[in-house]
Short mmCIF file of C-alpha atoms and ligand atoms in Angstrom, two decimals:
data_model
loop_
_atom_site.label_atom_id
_atom_site.label_comp_id
_atom_site.label_asym_id
_atom_site.label_seq_id
_atom_site.Cartn_x
_atom_site.Cartn_y
_atom_site.Cartn_z
CA UNK F 147 88.32 96.35 101.92
CA UNK F 148 87.27 99.92 101.17
CA UNK F 149 89.79 102.53 99.95
CA UNK F 150 90.04 105.89 101.65
CA UNK F 151 88.83 109.07 99.65
CA UNK F 152 91.70 110.46 97.38
CA UNK F 153 93.01 113.98 97.98
CA UNK F 154 91.77 116.66 95.68
CA UNK F 155 93.69 116.99 92.47
CA UNK F 156 95.25 120.69 91.62
CA UNK F 157 92.85 122.19 89.27
CA UNK F 158 95.83 123.85 87.63
CA UNK F 159 97.89 120.91 87.16
CA UNK F 160 98.24 120.39 83.00
CA UNK F 161 97.21 116.27 82.78
CA UNK F 162 97.21 116.46 78.88
CA UNK F 163 100.66 114.92 78.65
CA UNK F 164 100.19 112.13 81.76
CA UNK F 165 96.60 111.12 81.19
CA UNK F 166 95.22 109.32 78.28
CA UNK F 167 92.36 106.70 77.61
CA UNK F 168 92.80 103.29 76.08
CA UNK F 169 91.00 104.94 72.91
CA UNK F 170 93.53 107.59 72.58
CA UNK F 171 96.34 105.29 72.20
CA UNK F 172 97.77 104.44 68.79
CA UNK F 173 97.03 100.78 67.30
CA UNK F 174 99.56 99.22 67.45
CA UNK F 175 100.70 100.86 70.31
CA UNK F 176 104.40 102.65 69.83
CA UNK F 177 106.02 103.78 72.73
CA UNK F 178 108.08 106.18 70.68
CA UNK F 179 105.21 107.72 69.38
CA UNK F 180 103.08 108.39 72.54
CA UNK F 181 106.17 109.45 74.54
CA UNK F 182 108.56 111.14 71.94
CA UNK F 183 111.10 108.54 72.27
CA UNK F 184 111.92 105.22 71.98
CA UNK F 185 112.64 103.14 75.05
CA UNK F 186 112.07 99.90 76.65
CA UNK F 187 108.30 99.96 77.45
CA UNK F 188 107.21 98.30 80.83
CA UNK F 189 102.95 98.36 81.53
CA UNK F 190 101.48 98.07 84.81
CA UNK F 191 97.88 96.72 84.99
CA UNK F 192 95.59 98.26 87.66
CA UNK F 193 98.00 101.17 88.73
CA UNK F 194 95.96 102.49 91.70
CA UNK F 195 97.10 105.84 92.84
CA UNK F 196 100.57 105.35 90.96
CA UNK F 197 103.25 104.94 93.75
CA UNK F 198 104.78 101.89 91.46
CA UNK F 199 104.78 104.35 88.39
CA UNK F 200 106.25 107.36 90.05
CA UNK F 201 109.15 105.23 91.89
CA UNK F 202 109.89 103.32 88.84
CA UNK F 203 109.95 106.04 86.24
CA UNK F 204 112.56 107.96 88.87
CA UNK F 205 114.56 105.22 89.40
CA UNK F 206 114.72 104.02 85.60
CA UNK F 207 114.51 107.16 83.66
CA UNK F 208 115.92 104.72 80.64
CA UNK F 209 112.46 103.29 80.24
CA UNK F 210 108.79 104.07 79.46
CA UNK F 211 105.98 103.44 81.73
CA UNK F 212 102.55 102.98 81.32
CA UNK F 213 99.91 102.46 83.92
CA UNK F 214 96.42 101.20 82.92
CA UNK F 215 93.60 101.71 85.48
CA UNK F 216 90.09 100.92 84.94
CA UNK F 217 88.95 103.68 87.49
CA UNK F 218 88.90 107.08 86.15
CA UNK F 219 89.38 108.88 89.39
CA UNK F 220 92.29 106.64 89.95
CA UNK F 221 93.77 107.21 86.72
CA UNK F 222 93.70 110.92 86.99
CA UNK F 223 95.48 110.60 90.46
CA UNK F 224 98.22 108.71 89.32
CA UNK F 225 98.58 110.91 86.49
CA UNK F 226 98.40 114.05 88.64
CA UNK F 227 101.41 112.55 90.64
CA UNK F 228 103.35 112.15 87.77
CA UNK F 229 102.44 115.61 86.27
CA UNK F 230 103.61 117.05 89.79
CA UNK F 231 106.85 115.34 89.44
CA UNK F 232 107.51 116.21 85.79
CA UNK F 233 107.94 112.82 84.79
CA UNK F 234 108.31 112.71 80.99
CA UNK F 235 108.63 108.61 80.77
CA UNK F 236 105.34 107.65 82.60
CA UNK F 237 101.52 108.17 82.11
CA UNK F 238 98.65 106.68 83.22
CA UNK F 239 95.93 105.16 80.80
CA UNK F 240 92.38 105.17 81.70
CA UNK F 241 90.65 101.99 80.66
CA UNK F 242 90.59 98.09 80.72
CA UNK F 243 94.09 96.82 80.64
CA UNK F 244 92.74 93.63 78.98
CA UNK F 245 91.31 95.60 76.13
CA UNK F 246 94.55 97.52 75.86
CA UNK F 247 96.51 94.24 75.39
CA UNK F 248 94.15 92.58 73.23
CA UNK F 249 93.97 95.48 70.95
CA UNK F 250 96.85 97.74 71.14
CA UNK F 251 99.89 96.06 72.29
CA UNK F 252 102.06 94.35 69.56
CA UNK F 253 103.99 91.44 69.95
CA UNK F 254 107.05 91.36 71.70
CA UNK F 255 106.95 94.94 72.30
CA UNK F 256 107.11 95.05 76.13
CA UNK F 257 110.30 94.38 78.86
CA UNK F 258 108.20 93.97 81.60
CA UNK F 259 104.52 93.57 82.70
CA UNK F 260 103.61 94.23 86.42
CA UNK F 261 100.36 93.09 88.18
CA UNK F 262 100.29 94.45 91.82
CA UNK F 263 97.42 93.30 94.23
CA UNK F 264 94.87 92.61 91.54
CA UNK F 265 91.51 92.41 92.70
CA UNK F 266 90.79 89.31 94.25
CA UNK F 267 86.93 88.49 93.43
CA UNK F 268 86.89 86.51 96.34
CA UNK F 269 83.69 84.21 95.57
CA UNK F 270 84.10 81.38 93.29
CA UNK F 271 81.83 82.33 90.71
CA UNK F 272 83.49 85.44 90.09
CA UNK F 273 87.10 84.09 89.87
CA UNK F 274 86.64 84.47 85.96
CA UNK F 275 86.83 88.15 86.47
CA UNK F 276 90.07 88.20 88.09
CA UNK F 277 92.50 89.89 85.30
CA UNK F 278 95.44 87.10 85.55
CA UNK F 279 92.88 84.77 83.27
CA UNK F 280 94.07 82.64 80.54
CA UNK F 281 93.55 84.80 77.61
CA UNK F 282 95.30 87.85 79.30
CA UNK F 283 98.25 85.38 80.23
CA UNK F 284 98.52 84.45 76.63
CA UNK F 285 98.79 88.43 75.69
CA UNK F 286 101.41 88.81 78.52
CA UNK F 287 103.57 85.93 76.67
CA UNK F 288 102.69 87.36 73.24
CA UNK F 289 103.54 90.82 74.20
CA UNK F 290 106.88 90.08 76.32
CA UNK F 291 110.20 90.56 74.27
CA UNK F 292 112.50 87.49 74.96
CA UNK F 293 114.13 87.82 78.51
CA UNK F 294 110.95 90.30 79.33
CA UNK F 295 109.50 89.79 82.92
CA UNK F 296 106.13 89.42 84.46
CA UNK F 297 106.12 90.69 87.93
CA UNK F 298 103.08 89.27 90.20
CA UNK F 299 102.18 90.29 93.86
CA UNK F 300 99.50 89.86 95.77
CA UNK F 301 97.88 89.47 99.34
CA UNK F 302 95.45 86.77 98.50
CA UNK F 303 97.28 83.04 98.62
CA UNK F 304 94.79 81.29 97.16
CA UNK F 305 95.03 83.72 93.92
CA UNK F 306 98.64 83.34 94.00
CA UNK F 307 98.65 79.75 93.86
CA UNK F 308 96.06 79.22 91.54
CA UNK F 309 97.84 82.18 89.11
CA UNK F 310 101.19 80.18 89.70
CA UNK F 311 99.75 76.83 88.62
CA UNK F 312 97.84 78.78 85.86
CA UNK F 313 100.96 80.21 84.52
CA UNK F 314 102.93 77.01 84.82
CA UNK F 315 100.11 74.82 83.00
CA UNK F 316 99.36 77.51 80.32
CA UNK F 317 102.12 79.49 79.42
CA UNK F 318 106.15 78.74 78.62
CA UNK F 319 107.26 81.38 81.20
CA UNK F 320 110.03 80.35 83.52
CA UNK F 321 109.63 80.79 86.89
CA UNK F 322 108.65 81.43 89.56
CA UNK F 323 111.62 83.42 90.78
CA UNK F 324 111.73 84.50 94.42
CA UNK F 325 111.42 87.73 95.16
CA UNK F 326 112.66 88.81 98.84
CA UNK F 327 110.83 91.09 100.79
CA UNK F 328 112.85 94.90 101.24
CA UNK F 329 113.09 96.71 104.46
CA UNK F 330 110.90 99.76 104.46
CA UNK F 331 113.08 102.60 105.11
CA UNK F 332 110.33 105.25 105.11
CA UNK F 333 106.95 105.59 104.85
CA UNK F 334 106.40 105.77 101.27
CA UNK F 335 109.19 103.04 100.72
CA UNK F 336 106.72 100.43 99.14
CA UNK F 337 106.19 99.16 96.22
CA UNK F 338 102.72 100.17 95.92
CA UNK F 339 99.69 101.57 97.99
CA UNK F 340 98.31 97.86 98.74
CA UNK F 341 101.57 96.25 99.56
CA UNK F 342 102.29 99.57 102.10
CA UNK F 343 98.77 98.71 103.53
CA UNK F 344 99.13 95.14 103.50
CA UNK F 345 102.81 95.13 105.41
CA UNK F 346 101.60 97.73 107.78
CA UNK F 347 98.91 95.44 109.14
CA UNK F 348 101.60 92.75 109.39
CA UNK F 349 100.06 90.67 107.00
CA UNK F 350 102.12 88.36 104.43
CA UNK F 351 102.72 89.62 100.90
CA UNK F 352 103.08 86.87 97.94
CA UNK F 353 105.70 87.76 95.30
CA UNK F 354 106.69 85.86 92.30
CA UNK F 355 108.53 86.95 88.89
CA UNK F 356 108.53 85.20 85.85
CA UNK F 357 111.15 85.41 82.60
CA UNK F 358 109.91 84.50 78.82
CA UNK F 359 112.70 82.80 77.60
C1 LIG P 560 93.51 96.16 94.65
S1 LIG P 560 93.99 97.66 93.59
C2 LIG P 560 95.63 97.73 93.44
C3 LIG P 560 96.21 98.90 93.05
C4 LIG P 560 97.75 99.08 92.94
N1 LIG P 560 98.38 97.97 91.97
C5 LIG P 560 98.46 98.74 94.48
O1 LIG P 560 98.88 97.89 94.56
O2 LIG P 560 98.20 99.86 95.32
C6 LIG P 560 93.43 96.92 92.14
C7 LIG P 560 93.42 97.84 91.06
O3 LIG P 560 93.12 97.31 89.80
C8 LIG P 560 92.39 97.95 89.01
N2 LIG P 560 91.84 96.95 88.13
C9 LIG P 560 91.02 96.29 88.13
N3 LIG P 560 90.70 95.52 86.89
C10 LIG P 560 91.53 96.36 86.03
C11 LIG P 560 91.28 96.32 84.49
N4 LIG P 560 90.88 95.44 83.99
N5 LIG P 560 92.16 97.15 84.00
C12 LIG P 560 92.82 98.19 84.71
N6 LIG P 560 92.63 98.55 85.75
C13 LIG P 560 91.79 97.32 86.56
C14 LIG P 560 91.36 98.87 90.12
O4 LIG P 560 90.62 99.86 89.75
C15 LIG P 560 92.29 98.72 91.17
O5 LIG P 560 92.73 100.40 90.97
#
């Protein structure tokens, strides 16, 4: 399904803190270095317009958040949202999340990995392009700290079932833990824009959470 045109970004907005590219990040990635303070680090893969990043960073000011987004215009949009709110604990990273994990993220350095509504790649011959593939899951297991969590939500039942099976077969992660649906109290009271869109259409959202034990 297509996505609506993005609102224009205020050209006066300074994105220099909130927008990076994968190549600009240190390797190994060090949250204390890029945020200027050490704090538990969470990474969102495919952060889209950045609603999750904005709300999570506001609610949990004790943690640092990185949202990786392969589309430059969406990464810029998310960065603008964070810059407008002057959030010092979140930034948008333009680039491939798989490369970020593979080349930058050290072992046992994350408290959470979030993957919400990843591109479904509907055709069977394209399933290998899905982000939640075996190599990425191995990186999630490697980079999570003990008790760290993987959050995965989607509206595609087949992707959900296949991923849960893959996680059970190929990783030591415990779960899936059930994640109940929350009542939305206002128009942006959703985890992400895709969750909002799916629920407003009255369609199901499949949610799971896993723990590295
Ligand atoms: C269907 S959208 C969901 C966006 C957001 N998570 C939400 O729920 O509203 C999937 C997003 O993942 C991004 N994406 C796909 N592959 C990626 C990759 N390898 N690394 C980073 N982002 C990726 C896409 O550009 C797109 O913005």
